Amino acid sequence: MCGIVAYLGQRRAQPILIEGLKRLEYRGYDSAGVAIRCADGMHLAKAVGRIMMLENEAALRSCDAGTLGIAHTRWATHGGPSVENAHPHTDASGKLAVVHNGIIENHSALRKLLEQEGVVFRSETDSEVLPHLFAKYYRGDLAEAVRQGLKEVRGTYGIAVIHADNPDALVAARNGSPLIVGIGDGEFVVASDASAIIAHTTRVVYLEDREIVTLTRDGFSTSTIDAVPTSKEIQEVEWDLEQIEKKGYAHFMLKEIYEQPESLADTTRGRIDIEEATAVLGGLRAFAKELTRAKRIILTGCGTAWHSALIGEYLFEDLARIPVEVEYASEFRYRNPIIEDGTVVVAISQSGETADTLAAVREARNKGALTLGIVNVVGSTIARETDAGVYLHAGPEIGVASTKAFTSQVMVLFLMTLFLGRRRHMAHHHAVNIIQALTRVPDQVRDLLKQDGHIEEIARTYKDRENWLYLGRGYNFPIALEGALKLKEISYVHAEGLPAAEMKHGPIALITPDMPVVFLANRGLQYDKIMSNIEEVRSRGGRVIAVATEGDEEIGSHADHVIRVPDVGESLQPLLNVVPLQLLAYHVAVMRGCAVDKPRNLAKSVTVE
Ligand code: F6R
């Protein structure tokens, strides 16, 4: 996730900004930049890679005395990681500088408009519209210019803005992207995250959405974007740094599980065209014709990404009516796959660096397939080597066990289903129903997270068991696999996921009173069959944990424990069902004393075959 630090005070801004950026490093970033206002104008320094690289920039060293500046760590979304795309961005004069977190949804329209007015853009980012827009309204009052500009902006932002001609003003604003103002003794530190502030002060003001703050050397004032003054209470930050980095969560994995309502919303933000009932996927637009005519799609990936590919198979075949095969990337590469005309290979990867998946992409490309990437890390190798793709926009995932990237992968597959389905056989009203259901998912996930305490109790009951089974049918079969993978990788307990019907072909021999069996038992087409499977387990003494539909009274008399999820229909159910299984695995691992964020023998990005 991008990070912002800004300073106005009596001390040298440069070391404070650099130290602030270092405090934000844990959030993940791919480039960084600083703008400092000095007597001779604005000094700008940007670098790709570590903050250390930025410190070496001559431009930064040449402006030693400035006491006003803004800085940014970037996690690429629009446009890959490069010096041009790194923040701060400036207007044409180079005097007005902006750092931005969030996504400007109407950036294409704004860009077009500004270009018609003669603005020349220097980056591929959505953020660069901001300095040009503010410069257009600038008449000496920076806050007023920002306010005017923001009225034209749709999307999310946390911004900090300075102008070379205004040595005493720092303007910041937020809408859907956090921003905190630290109030020190004769100085202000603004940041997207308290960790960059508390080395200087623990007194802070939290900005609200659509609120703008003007900081001067004499004090600060806040108002809404519409210029209605607001009054703010100064609060004390009570967390220590370690807690802040994890936002108070004990582990990154837990934080990332809890971030899913936001990450899912970010994945869909600006990508739904409700009029046409389809998805707007800029990265695929140039290949729309080839995709519409595709005869076969091969989805590939590893581990959790392979599980999302399995869900993609159900979605594409069921709703977009395209034949799909799912392949482990490692197997695809070595089995001499047949790629015919009209074959599209879609590689799914959080990191975009997984060696097996990359090798599969190269193999597919060499054989003439159109290759697409569904990737989280912008500018990663898979993103670069595929013909086109769709980014997850889930923000950095730091815990080794993939959680929010998985749900965003499934969400992107849904968007692609709409994109392809509407160009093929999907009726308008059907797509509208899907879109309406999709937009409810973030809130439904938020509600589900409230069952965390109940799930923790279930974990406590079974934490010492060494073997678990996870069973599901249809769309829920990949969730059974994912639930089992989460448990085994972070708690070192043996767990197996299976299509529920397969149990009677062998694994049923394992069932004893010691064996917890997690059933994905939502009401739906295969409900009766799942109930029979539950009985088969119960009659052998196995313990049943059921993920079941809210309002299903019957299940209570068949299962030892029930986790209730809303009924969202077969195809959407995976997005909700996986959340309690992530929490279950998390709690078991914590109770067993495992290193949840860094499980033994595992790395976040597997770059060896
Ligand atoms: C499991 C997990 C791994 C990854 C796999 C692929 O929680 O994280 O199974 O899903 O290593 O990684 P990416 O998605 O980066 O290609």
Coordinates of C-alpha atoms and ligand atoms in Angstrom, one line a residue:
M1 CA 0.0 0.0 0.0
C2 CA 1.3 3.5 -0.8
G3 CA 2.5 5.6 2.1
I4 CA 2.6 9.4 2.7
V5 CA 4.7 11.5 5.0
A6 CA 4.8 15.3 4.9
Y7 CA 6.5 17.9 7.2
L8 CA 6.2 21.6 8.0
G9 CA 8.2 23.0 10.9
Q10 CA 11.5 24.5 11.9
R11 CA 13.7 21.5 11.5
R12 CA 15.2 20.2 8.3
A13 CA 12.5 18.3 6.4
Q14 CA 14.7 15.8 4.6
P15 CA 15.8 13.5 7.4
I16 CA 12.4 13.5 8.9
L17 CA 10.8 12.5 5.6
I18 CA 13.3 9.8 5.0
E19 CA 13.0 8.4 8.4
G20 CA 9.2 8.5 8.1
L21 CA 9.3 6.6 4.8
K22 CA 11.5 4.0 6.5
R23 CA 8.8 3.6 9.1
L24 CA 6.3 2.8 6.3
E25 CA 8.6 0.2 4.7
Y26 CA 6.7 -2.7 6.3
R27 CA 3.7 -1.9 4.2
G28 CA 5.5 -2.9 1.0
Y29 CA 6.5 -0.5 -1.8
D30 CA 8.3 -0.6 -5.1
S31 CA 9.5 3.0 -5.5
A32 CA 9.7 6.2 -3.4
G33 CA 10.1 9.9 -3.8
V34 CA 10.5 13.2 -1.9
A35 CA 9.8 16.9 -2.8
I36 CA 11.3 19.6 -0.6
R37 CA 10.7 23.3 -0.9
C38 CA 13.9 25.2 -0.8
A39 CA 14.8 28.9 -1.3
D40 CA 15.6 28.2 -4.9
G41 CA 12.4 26.3 -5.7
M42 CA 11.1 22.7 -5.5
H43 CA 13.7 19.9 -5.2
L44 CA 12.5 16.5 -6.4
A45 CA 14.1 13.1 -5.9
K46 CA 12.6 9.7 -6.9
A47 CA 14.0 6.2 -7.1
V48 CA 12.8 2.7 -7.9
G49 CA 13.5 0.1 -5.2
R50 CA 14.6 0.6 -1.7
I51 CA 14.5 4.0 0.2
M52 CA 18.3 3.7 0.5
M53 CA 18.4 4.4 -3.3
L54 CA 16.5 7.6 -2.7
E55 CA 18.8 8.8 0.0
N56 CA 21.7 8.6 -2.6
E57 CA 19.9 10.9 -5.0
A58 CA 21.9 14.1 -5.5
A59 CA 18.8 16.2 -5.8
L60 CA 17.8 15.3 -2.3
R61 CA 21.3 16.1 -0.9
S62 CA 21.4 19.4 -2.7
C63 CA 18.4 20.8 -0.7
D64 CA 19.6 20.6 2.8
A65 CA 17.8 23.5 4.4
G66 CA 14.2 23.1 3.4
T67 CA 11.7 22.9 6.3
L68 CA 8.6 22.0 4.1
G69 CA 8.3 18.7 2.2
I70 CA 6.3 15.7 1.1
A71 CA 7.3 12.1 0.6
H72 CA 5.8 8.9 -0.7
T73 CA 6.3 5.2 -1.0
R74 CA 4.5 3.8 -4.0
W75 CA 2.9 0.4 -4.5
A76 CA 2.2 0.5 -8.2
T77 CA -1.4 0.3 -9.4
H78 CA -1.7 2.4 -12.6
G79 CA 1.6 2.1 -14.4
G80 CA 4.5 -0.1 -13.4
P81 CA 7.2 0.9 -10.9
S82 CA 9.5 3.5 -12.5
V83 CA 11.0 6.9 -11.7
E84 CA 8.4 8.6 -13.9
N85 CA 5.5 6.9 -12.1
A86 CA 6.9 7.4 -8.6
H87 CA 5.4 10.3 -6.5
P88 CA 5.6 13.2 -5.9
H89 CA 4.0 14.4 -9.2
T90 CA 4.3 18.0 -10.2
D91 CA 2.5 20.4 -12.4
A92 CA 4.0 21.7 -15.7
S93 CA 5.9 24.5 -13.8
G94 CA 7.4 22.0 -11.4
K95 CA 6.3 24.3 -8.5
L96 CA 3.3 22.4 -7.3
A97 CA 3.9 18.9 -5.9
V98 CA 1.5 16.2 -4.8
V99 CA 1.7 12.8 -3.2
H100 CA -1.4 10.6 -3.5
N101 CA -2.7 7.3 -2.0
G102 CA -5.8 5.8 -3.4
I103 CA -7.3 5.5 -6.9
I104 CA -8.7 8.3 -9.0
E105 CA -11.6 6.5 -10.8
N106 CA -12.3 9.2 -13.4
H107 CA -8.6 9.8 -14.2
S108 CA -9.0 8.9 -17.9
A109 CA -11.7 11.6 -18.4
L110 CA -9.7 14.2 -16.4
R111 CA -6.5 13.3 -18.3
K112 CA -8.2 13.8 -21.6
L113 CA -9.7 17.1 -20.5
L114 CA -6.4 18.4 -19.3
E115 CA -4.6 17.2 -22.4
Q116 CA -7.1 19.2 -24.5
E117 CA -6.0 22.2 -22.4
G118 CA -2.4 21.6 -23.4
V119 CA -1.1 19.6 -20.4
V120 CA 1.6 17.1 -21.2
F121 CA 1.6 14.1 -18.9
R122 CA 4.9 12.5 -17.8
S123 CA 3.7 9.4 -16.1
E124 CA 1.1 6.6 -16.6
T125 CA -0.4 7.1 -13.2
D126 CA -3.9 8.1 -12.3
S127 CA -2.4 10.4 -9.6
E128 CA -0.7 12.8 -12.1
V129 CA -4.0 14.4 -12.9
L130 CA -4.0 16.0 -9.4
P131 CA -1.1 18.5 -9.7
H132 CA -2.3 19.6 -13.1
L133 CA -5.8 20.0 -11.9
F134 CA -4.7 22.0 -8.7
A135 CA -2.4 24.2 -10.8
K136 CA -5.3 25.0 -13.1
Y137 CA -7.1 26.6 -10.1
Y138 CA -4.1 28.0 -8.3
R139 CA -4.2 31.8 -7.8
G140 CA -1.9 32.0 -4.8
D141 CA -4.2 30.2 -2.3
L142 CA -3.1 26.6 -2.3
A143 CA -6.0 25.2 -0.1
E144 CA -8.6 26.9 -2.4
A145 CA -6.9 25.4 -5.5
V146 CA -6.9 21.9 -3.9
R147 CA -10.5 22.3 -2.9
Q148 CA -11.6 23.4 -6.4
G149 CA -9.7 20.6 -8.0
L150 CA -11.0 17.9 -5.7
K151 CA -14.6 18.8 -6.6
E152 CA -13.9 17.3 -10.0
V153 CA -12.3 14.1 -8.7
R154 CA -14.1 10.8 -8.2
G155 CA -12.4 8.0 -6.3
T156 CA -10.3 7.6 -3.2
Y157 CA -7.5 9.8 -2.0
G158 CA -5.2 10.7 0.8
I159 CA -3.1 13.6 -0.5
A160 CA -0.5 16.1 0.6
V161 CA 0.3 19.2 -1.5
I162 CA 2.9 21.9 -1.4
H163 CA 3.9 24.8 -3.7
A164 CA 7.3 26.4 -4.1
D165 CA 5.8 29.9 -3.9
N166 CA 4.1 29.0 -0.5
P167 CA 6.9 28.3 2.0
D168 CA 4.5 28.3 4.9
A169 CA 1.6 26.1 3.7
L170 CA 1.0 22.4 3.6
V171 CA -2.4 21.2 2.4
A172 CA -3.7 17.7 2.9
A173 CA -7.0 16.0 2.2
R174 CA -8.6 12.5 2.4
N175 CA -11.4 10.5 1.0
G176 CA -11.4 6.8 1.7
S177 CA -7.6 6.7 2.3
P178 CA -6.4 7.4 5.8
L179 CA -4.5 10.5 6.7
I180 CA -3.3 11.6 10.2
V181 CA -2.0 15.0 11.2
G182 CA 0.6 14.9 13.9
I183 CA 0.8 18.1 16.0
G184 CA 4.2 18.7 17.4
D185 CA 5.8 21.7 19.1
G186 CA 5.9 24.3 16.2
E187 CA 5.7 21.6 13.6
F188 CA 3.4 19.2 11.8
V189 CA 4.0 15.7 10.5
V190 CA 1.2 14.4 8.2
A191 CA 1.2 10.7 7.4
S192 CA -1.0 7.9 6.1
D193 CA 0.0 5.8 9.0
A194 CA 0.7 6.8 12.7
S195 CA 4.0 4.9 12.6
A196 CA 5.6 7.7 10.6
I197 CA 4.4 10.3 13.2
I198 CA 4.9 8.9 16.7
A199 CA 8.7 9.4 16.8
H200 CA 7.8 13.1 16.8
T201 CA 4.6 13.5 18.6
T202 CA 1.7 11.4 20.0
R203 CA -0.8 14.2 19.6
V204 CA -2.8 13.7 16.4
V205 CA -5.9 14.7 14.5
Y206 CA -7.6 12.1 12.3
L207 CA -9.0 13.5 9.1
E208 CA -12.5 12.4 7.9
D209 CA -13.5 11.6 4.4
R210 CA -13.9 14.7 2.2
E211 CA -12.0 16.7 4.8
I212 CA -9.2 19.1 4.0
V213 CA -6.6 20.5 6.4
T214 CA -4.4 23.6 5.8
L215 CA -1.3 23.7 7.9
T216 CA 0.7 26.9 8.3
R217 CA 3.5 27.9 10.6
D218 CA 0.9 29.5 12.9
G219 CA -1.5 26.6 13.2
F220 CA -4.0 24.5 11.3
S221 CA -7.6 24.7 10.1
T222 CA -9.9 22.1 8.7
S223 CA -13.0 22.2 6.5
T224 CA -14.9 19.9 4.1
I225 CA -14.2 19.9 0.5
D226 CA -17.2 22.2 0.1
A227 CA -15.5 24.8 2.4
V228 CA -17.7 24.1 5.5
P229 CA -15.4 24.6 8.5
T230 CA -15.0 21.6 10.8
S231 CA -13.7 21.4 14.3
K232 CA -11.3 18.7 15.3
E233 CA -10.4 17.1 18.6
I234 CA -6.7 16.4 19.3
Q235 CA -6.2 12.8 20.3
E236 CA -3.4 10.8 21.9
V237 CA -1.9 7.8 20.0
E238 CA -1.6 5.0 22.4
W239 CA -0.1 2.2 20.3
D240 CA 3.6 1.5 20.1
L241 CA 5.3 1.2 16.7
E242 CA 5.1 -2.6 16.4
Q243 CA 1.3 -2.5 17.1
I244 CA 0.8 0.3 14.6
E245 CA 2.6 -1.5 11.8
K246 CA 0.1 -4.3 12.2
K247 CA -2.6 -1.8 13.0
G248 CA -3.0 -3.4 16.4
Y249 CA -3.5 -7.0 15.0
A250 CA -1.3 -9.6 16.4
H251 CA -0.1 -10.8 13.0
F252 CA -0.1 -9.5 9.4
M253 CA -2.2 -12.6 8.4
L254 CA -5.0 -11.5 10.7
K255 CA -4.8 -7.9 9.6
E256 CA -5.0 -9.1 6.0
I257 CA -8.0 -11.3 6.7
Y258 CA -9.7 -8.3 8.3
E259 CA -8.7 -6.1 5.3
Q260 CA -10.8 -8.1 2.9
P261 CA -13.9 -5.9 2.9
E262 CA -11.7 -3.0 1.7
S263 CA -9.4 -5.1 -0.6
L264 CA -12.5 -6.6 -2.3
A265 CA -14.0 -3.2 -2.8
D266 CA -10.6 -1.9 -4.2
T267 CA -10.6 -4.8 -6.6
T268 CA -13.9 -3.8 -8.1
R269 CA -13.5 0.0 -7.8
G270 CA -14.1 1.8 -11.1
R271 CA -14.4 -1.6 -12.9
I272 CA -18.2 -2.0 -13.1
D273 CA -20.4 -0.6 -15.8
I274 CA -23.8 -0.9 -14.4
E275 CA -25.6 0.5 -17.5
E276 CA -24.1 -2.2 -19.8
A277 CA -24.0 -4.7 -17.0
T278 CA -20.4 -5.6 -17.6
A279 CA -16.9 -5.2 -16.2
V280 CA -14.6 -2.5 -17.4
L281 CA -11.2 -4.1 -17.6
G282 CA -8.8 -1.6 -19.2
G283 CA -6.0 -4.1 -19.5
L284 CA -8.1 -6.5 -21.6
R285 CA -9.8 -4.0 -23.9
A286 CA -7.2 -4.3 -26.7
F287 CA -7.8 -8.1 -26.7
A288 CA -11.6 -8.0 -26.4
K289 CA -12.1 -9.5 -29.9
E290 CA -9.7 -12.4 -29.4
L291 CA -11.2 -13.1 -26.0
T292 CA -14.7 -13.1 -27.3
R293 CA -13.7 -15.6 -29.9
A294 CA -11.6 -17.8 -27.6
K295 CA -12.2 -21.5 -28.0
R296 CA -10.6 -22.6 -24.8
I297 CA -9.1 -21.0 -21.7
I298 CA -6.3 -22.6 -19.6
L299 CA -6.1 -21.2 -16.1
T300 CA -2.8 -21.8 -14.3
G301 CA -1.1 -21.0 -11.1
C302 CA 0.3 -22.6 -7.9
G303 CA -1.0 -23.2 -4.4
T304 CA -3.7 -20.8 -3.4
A305 CA -3.7 -19.2 -6.9
W306 CA -4.4 -22.6 -8.4
H307 CA -7.4 -22.9 -6.0
S308 CA -8.7 -19.6 -7.3
A309 CA -8.2 -20.9 -10.9
L310 CA -10.5 -23.9 -10.0
I311 CA -13.2 -21.4 -9.0
G312 CA -12.5 -19.6 -12.3
E313 CA -13.2 -22.8 -14.2
Y314 CA -16.6 -23.1 -12.6
L315 CA -17.3 -19.4 -13.3
F316 CA -16.2 -19.3 -16.9
E317 CA -17.9 -22.5 -17.9
D318 CA -21.1 -22.0 -15.9
L319 CA -21.7 -18.3 -16.5
A320 CA -19.6 -17.3 -19.6
R321 CA -19.9 -20.7 -21.3
I322 CA -16.3 -21.1 -22.3
P323 CA -14.5 -24.4 -22.1
V324 CA -11.8 -24.2 -19.4
E325 CA -8.9 -26.4 -18.1
V326 CA -7.1 -25.8 -14.9
E327 CA -3.4 -26.8 -14.7
Y328 CA -0.8 -26.7 -12.0
A329 CA 1.7 -24.3 -13.6
S330 CA 4.5 -26.8 -12.8
E331 CA 2.8 -29.6 -14.7
F332 CA 1.7 -27.5 -17.6
R333 CA 5.2 -26.6 -18.4
Y334 CA 6.5 -30.1 -18.6
R335 CA 3.7 -32.0 -20.2
N336 CA 4.1 -30.5 -23.7
P337 CA 0.6 -28.9 -23.7
I338 CA -1.4 -28.6 -26.9
I339 CA -2.1 -25.0 -27.7
E340 CA -4.4 -24.4 -30.7
D341 CA -5.7 -21.3 -32.3
G342 CA -8.1 -19.7 -29.9
T343 CA -6.4 -20.9 -26.8
V344 CA -6.0 -18.3 -24.0
V345 CA -3.7 -19.0 -21.1
V346 CA -4.4 -17.1 -17.9
A347 CA -1.7 -17.1 -15.2
I348 CA -2.8 -16.3 -11.7
S349 CA -0.2 -15.1 -9.2
Q350 CA -0.2 -12.8 -6.2
S351 CA 3.6 -12.0 -6.4
G352 CA 3.9 -12.2 -10.1
E353 CA 7.3 -13.8 -9.6
T354 CA 6.5 -17.5 -8.9
A355 CA 9.0 -19.5 -11.0
D356 CA 6.6 -22.3 -12.0
T357 CA 3.9 -19.9 -13.1
L358 CA 6.3 -17.8 -15.0
A359 CA 7.7 -20.8 -16.8
A360 CA 4.1 -21.8 -17.8
V361 CA 3.6 -18.3 -19.2
R362 CA 6.7 -18.6 -21.3
E363 CA 5.8 -22.0 -22.5
A364 CA 2.3 -20.8 -23.5
R365 CA 3.7 -17.8 -25.2
N366 CA 6.2 -19.8 -27.1
K367 CA 3.4 -22.0 -28.4
G368 CA 1.5 -19.0 -29.6
A369 CA -1.2 -18.6 -27.0
L370 CA -2.6 -15.3 -26.0
T371 CA -1.4 -15.0 -22.4
L372 CA -3.1 -13.0 -19.6
G373 CA -2.0 -12.3 -16.0
I374 CA -4.1 -11.9 -12.9
V375 CA -1.4 -10.5 -10.6
N376 CA -1.2 -8.4 -7.5
V377 CA 2.3 -6.9 -7.7
V378 CA 2.3 -4.3 -10.5
G379 CA 5.3 -4.4 -12.8
S380 CA 6.2 -7.9 -11.6
T381 CA 7.7 -10.4 -14.1
I382 CA 4.5 -12.2 -14.9
A383 CA 2.7 -8.9 -15.3
R384 CA 5.4 -7.8 -17.8
E385 CA 5.7 -11.0 -19.7
T386 CA 2.0 -11.6 -20.3
D387 CA 0.2 -10.0 -23.3
A388 CA -2.3 -8.3 -21.1
G389 CA -4.0 -8.7 -17.7
V390 CA -5.9 -7.5 -14.7
Y391 CA -4.3 -6.3 -11.5
L392 CA -5.8 -7.4 -8.1
H393 CA -5.4 -4.0 -6.4
A394 CA -5.5 -5.9 -3.1
G395 CA -2.6 -4.0 -1.6
P396 CA 0.6 -5.7 -0.4
E397 CA 0.2 -9.1 1.2
I398 CA 2.9 -9.6 3.8
G399 CA 1.8 -12.7 5.7
V400 CA 3.1 -15.8 3.9
A401 CA -0.3 -17.4 3.8
S402 CA -2.3 -15.9 1.1
T403 CA -5.7 -14.5 2.2
K404 CA -6.8 -11.2 0.7
A405 CA -5.0 -11.9 -2.5
F406 CA -7.1 -15.1 -2.9
T407 CA -10.5 -13.4 -2.5
S408 CA -9.4 -10.6 -4.9
Q409 CA -8.3 -13.3 -7.4
V410 CA -11.8 -14.8 -7.2
M411 CA -13.3 -11.3 -7.5
V412 CA -11.2 -10.6 -10.7
L413 CA -12.3 -13.9 -12.1
F414 CA -15.9 -12.8 -11.5
L415 CA -15.1 -9.5 -13.3
M416 CA -13.6 -11.4 -16.2
T417 CA -16.7 -13.7 -16.3
L418 CA -18.8 -10.6 -16.7
F419 CA -16.4 -9.2 -19.3
L420 CA -16.4 -12.4 -21.4
G421 CA -20.0 -13.5 -20.6
R422 CA -21.6 -10.3 -21.7
R423 CA -19.7 -10.5 -25.0
R424 CA -20.9 -14.1 -25.5
H425 CA -24.2 -15.5 -24.0
M426 CA -24.9 -13.8 -20.7
A427 CA -28.2 -11.8 -20.6
H428 CA -28.3 -8.3 -19.3
H429 CA -30.6 -9.1 -16.4
H430 CA -28.4 -12.1 -15.4
A431 CA -25.3 -9.8 -15.3
V432 CA -27.2 -7.2 -13.3
N433 CA -28.1 -9.8 -10.7
I434 CA -24.4 -10.8 -10.5
I435 CA -23.2 -7.2 -10.2
Q436 CA -25.7 -6.4 -7.5
A437 CA -24.7 -9.5 -5.5
L438 CA -20.9 -8.7 -6.0
T439 CA -21.3 -5.2 -4.6
R440 CA -22.8 -6.6 -1.4
V441 CA -19.9 -9.0 -0.8
P442 CA -17.6 -6.5 1.1
D443 CA -20.2 -5.8 3.7
Q444 CA -21.1 -9.4 4.0
V445 CA -17.5 -10.3 4.6
R446 CA -17.4 -7.5 7.3
D447 CA -20.4 -9.1 9.0
L448 CA -18.8 -12.5 8.8
L449 CA -15.7 -11.3 10.6
K450 CA -17.9 -10.7 13.6
Q451 CA -18.0 -14.5 14.2
D452 CA -14.2 -14.5 14.9
G453 CA -14.8 -15.2 18.6
H454 CA -17.0 -18.2 17.8
I455 CA -14.5 -19.6 15.3
E456 CA -11.7 -19.1 17.9
E457 CA -13.7 -21.3 20.3
I458 CA -14.0 -24.0 17.6
A459 CA -10.2 -23.8 17.1
R460 CA -9.6 -24.2 20.8
T461 CA -11.7 -27.4 20.8
Y462 CA -9.6 -29.0 18.1
K463 CA -6.2 -27.4 18.3
D464 CA -4.5 -30.6 19.3
R465 CA -5.8 -32.8 16.5
E466 CA -3.2 -33.8 14.0
N467 CA -5.5 -34.7 11.1
W468 CA -8.3 -32.8 9.5
L469 CA -10.5 -33.2 6.5
Y470 CA -12.2 -30.5 4.5
L471 CA -15.1 -31.4 2.2
G472 CA -17.1 -29.5 -0.3
R473 CA -19.0 -29.9 -3.6
G474 CA -19.2 -27.8 -6.8
Y475 CA -18.0 -24.2 -6.2
N476 CA -17.2 -25.2 -2.7
F477 CA -14.7 -27.9 -3.6
P478 CA -11.8 -25.5 -4.2
I479 CA -12.7 -23.8 -0.9
A480 CA -12.2 -27.2 0.8
L481 CA -8.7 -27.4 -0.8
E482 CA -8.0 -23.8 0.3
G483 CA -9.2 -24.3 3.8
A484 CA -7.0 -27.4 4.2
L485 CA -3.9 -25.6 2.7
K486 CA -4.3 -22.7 5.1
L487 CA -4.4 -25.0 8.0
K488 CA -1.5 -27.2 7.0
E489 CA 0.9 -24.4 6.0
I490 CA 0.6 -22.3 9.1
S491 CA -0.2 -24.8 11.9
Y492 CA 1.8 -27.8 10.6
V493 CA -1.2 -30.0 11.1
H494 CA -2.0 -32.5 8.3
A495 CA -5.2 -31.5 6.5
E496 CA -6.7 -32.8 3.3
G497 CA -9.3 -31.1 1.1
L498 CA -11.6 -33.3 -1.1
P499 CA -14.7 -33.2 -3.2
A500 CA -17.2 -34.5 -0.6
A501 CA -18.2 -37.4 -2.8
E502 CA -14.7 -38.7 -3.0
M503 CA -14.6 -39.5 0.7
K504 CA -16.3 -42.8 0.3
H505 CA -13.7 -43.9 -2.3
G506 CA -11.0 -44.1 0.3
P507 CA -10.5 -41.3 2.8
I508 CA -13.5 -42.5 4.8
A509 CA -11.2 -45.1 6.3
L510 CA -9.4 -42.4 8.2
I511 CA -12.5 -41.2 10.1
T512 CA -12.3 -41.7 13.9
P513 CA -13.6 -39.7 16.8
D514 CA -10.3 -37.9 16.7
M515 CA -10.9 -36.5 13.2
P516 CA -12.4 -33.0 12.8
V517 CA -14.1 -32.8 9.4
V518 CA -15.0 -29.3 8.0
F519 CA -18.0 -29.4 5.7
L520 CA -19.0 -26.6 3.3
A521 CA -22.6 -27.3 3.6
N522 CA -24.5 -24.3 2.3
R523 CA -28.1 -24.7 1.1
G524 CA -28.1 -25.3 -2.7
L525 CA -28.2 -27.9 -5.4
Q526 CA -26.1 -30.4 -3.6
Y527 CA -27.3 -29.8 0.0
D528 CA -29.0 -33.2 0.4
K529 CA -25.9 -35.0 -0.9
I530 CA -23.7 -33.0 1.6
M531 CA -26.0 -34.0 4.4
S532 CA -25.6 -37.6 3.5
N533 CA -21.8 -37.2 3.6
I534 CA -22.1 -35.5 7.0
E535 CA -24.0 -38.6 8.3
E536 CA -21.4 -40.9 7.0
V537 CA -18.8 -39.0 9.1
R538 CA -21.0 -38.8 12.1
S539 CA -21.8 -42.5 12.1
R540 CA -18.1 -43.2 12.4
G541 CA -17.6 -40.9 15.3
G542 CA -16.0 -38.0 13.3
R543 CA -16.6 -34.5 14.6
V544 CA -18.4 -32.2 12.2
I545 CA -17.7 -28.4 11.7
A546 CA -20.2 -27.1 9.2
V547 CA -20.1 -23.9 7.3
A548 CA -23.8 -23.5 6.6
T549 CA -26.5 -21.1 5.4
E550 CA -27.9 -18.5 7.8
G551 CA -31.4 -19.7 8.9
D552 CA -30.7 -23.4 8.2
E553 CA -32.1 -24.9 11.4
E554 CA -31.8 -28.5 10.2
I555 CA -28.0 -28.4 10.1
G556 CA -27.7 -27.8 13.9
S557 CA -28.8 -31.4 14.7
H558 CA -26.3 -32.9 12.3
A559 CA -23.1 -30.9 13.0
D560 CA -21.1 -30.4 16.2
H561 CA -20.4 -26.8 15.3
V562 CA -22.0 -24.5 12.8
I563 CA -20.5 -21.3 11.3
R564 CA -23.3 -19.4 9.5
V565 CA -22.8 -17.5 6.3
P566 CA -25.4 -15.6 4.2
D567 CA -27.0 -17.3 1.2
V568 CA -25.4 -15.6 -1.8
G569 CA -26.0 -18.3 -4.4
E570 CA -23.7 -21.1 -5.5
S571 CA -21.2 -19.0 -7.6
L572 CA -20.5 -16.3 -5.0
Q573 CA -20.4 -18.6 -2.0
P574 CA -16.6 -19.3 -2.2
L575 CA -15.9 -15.6 -1.5
L576 CA -17.7 -15.8 1.8
N577 CA -17.0 -19.4 2.8
V578 CA -13.3 -19.0 2.7
V579 CA -13.2 -16.3 5.4
P580 CA -14.1 -18.5 8.4
L581 CA -11.7 -21.1 7.2
Q582 CA -8.9 -18.5 7.1
L583 CA -9.8 -17.6 10.7
L584 CA -10.0 -21.2 11.8
A585 CA -6.5 -21.9 10.4
Y586 CA -5.2 -18.7 11.9
H587 CA -6.4 -19.5 15.5
V588 CA -5.3 -23.1 15.4
A589 CA -1.8 -22.0 14.4
V590 CA -1.6 -19.3 17.1
M591 CA -2.8 -21.7 19.8
R592 CA -0.1 -24.2 18.7
G593 CA 2.5 -21.5 19.0
C594 CA 3.4 -21.4 15.3
A595 CA 5.1 -18.5 13.5
V596 CA 1.9 -17.5 11.7
D597 CA 3.3 -14.8 9.4
K598 CA 6.5 -16.8 8.5
P599 CA 5.7 -20.5 8.6
R600 CA 8.7 -22.8 8.6
N601 CA 10.2 -23.8 5.2
L602 CA 8.0 -21.3 3.3
A603 CA 8.7 -18.1 1.5
K604 CA 6.3 -15.4 0.3
S605 CA 7.5 -15.6 -3.2
V606 CA 8.6 -19.0 -4.6
T607 CA 11.2 -18.1 -7.2
V608 CA 12.7 -21.6 -7.7
E609 CA 11.1 -24.3 -9.7
Ligands
F6R1 C1 -0.6 -20.3 0.2 C2 0.3 -19.5 -0.6 C3 1.0 -20.2 -1.8 C4 0.9 -19.3 -3.0 C5 1.8 -19.9 -4.2 C6 1.7 -19.0 -5.4 O1 -1.1 -19.5 1.2 O2 0.5 -18.4 -0.4 O3 0.4 -21.4 -2.1 O4 -0.4 -19.1 -3.4 O5 3.1 -20.0 -3.8 O6 2.2 -17.8 -5.1 P1 1.8 -16.6 -6.1 O7 0.4 -16.3 -6.0 O8 2.7 -15.4 -5.6 O9 2.2 -17.0 -7.5

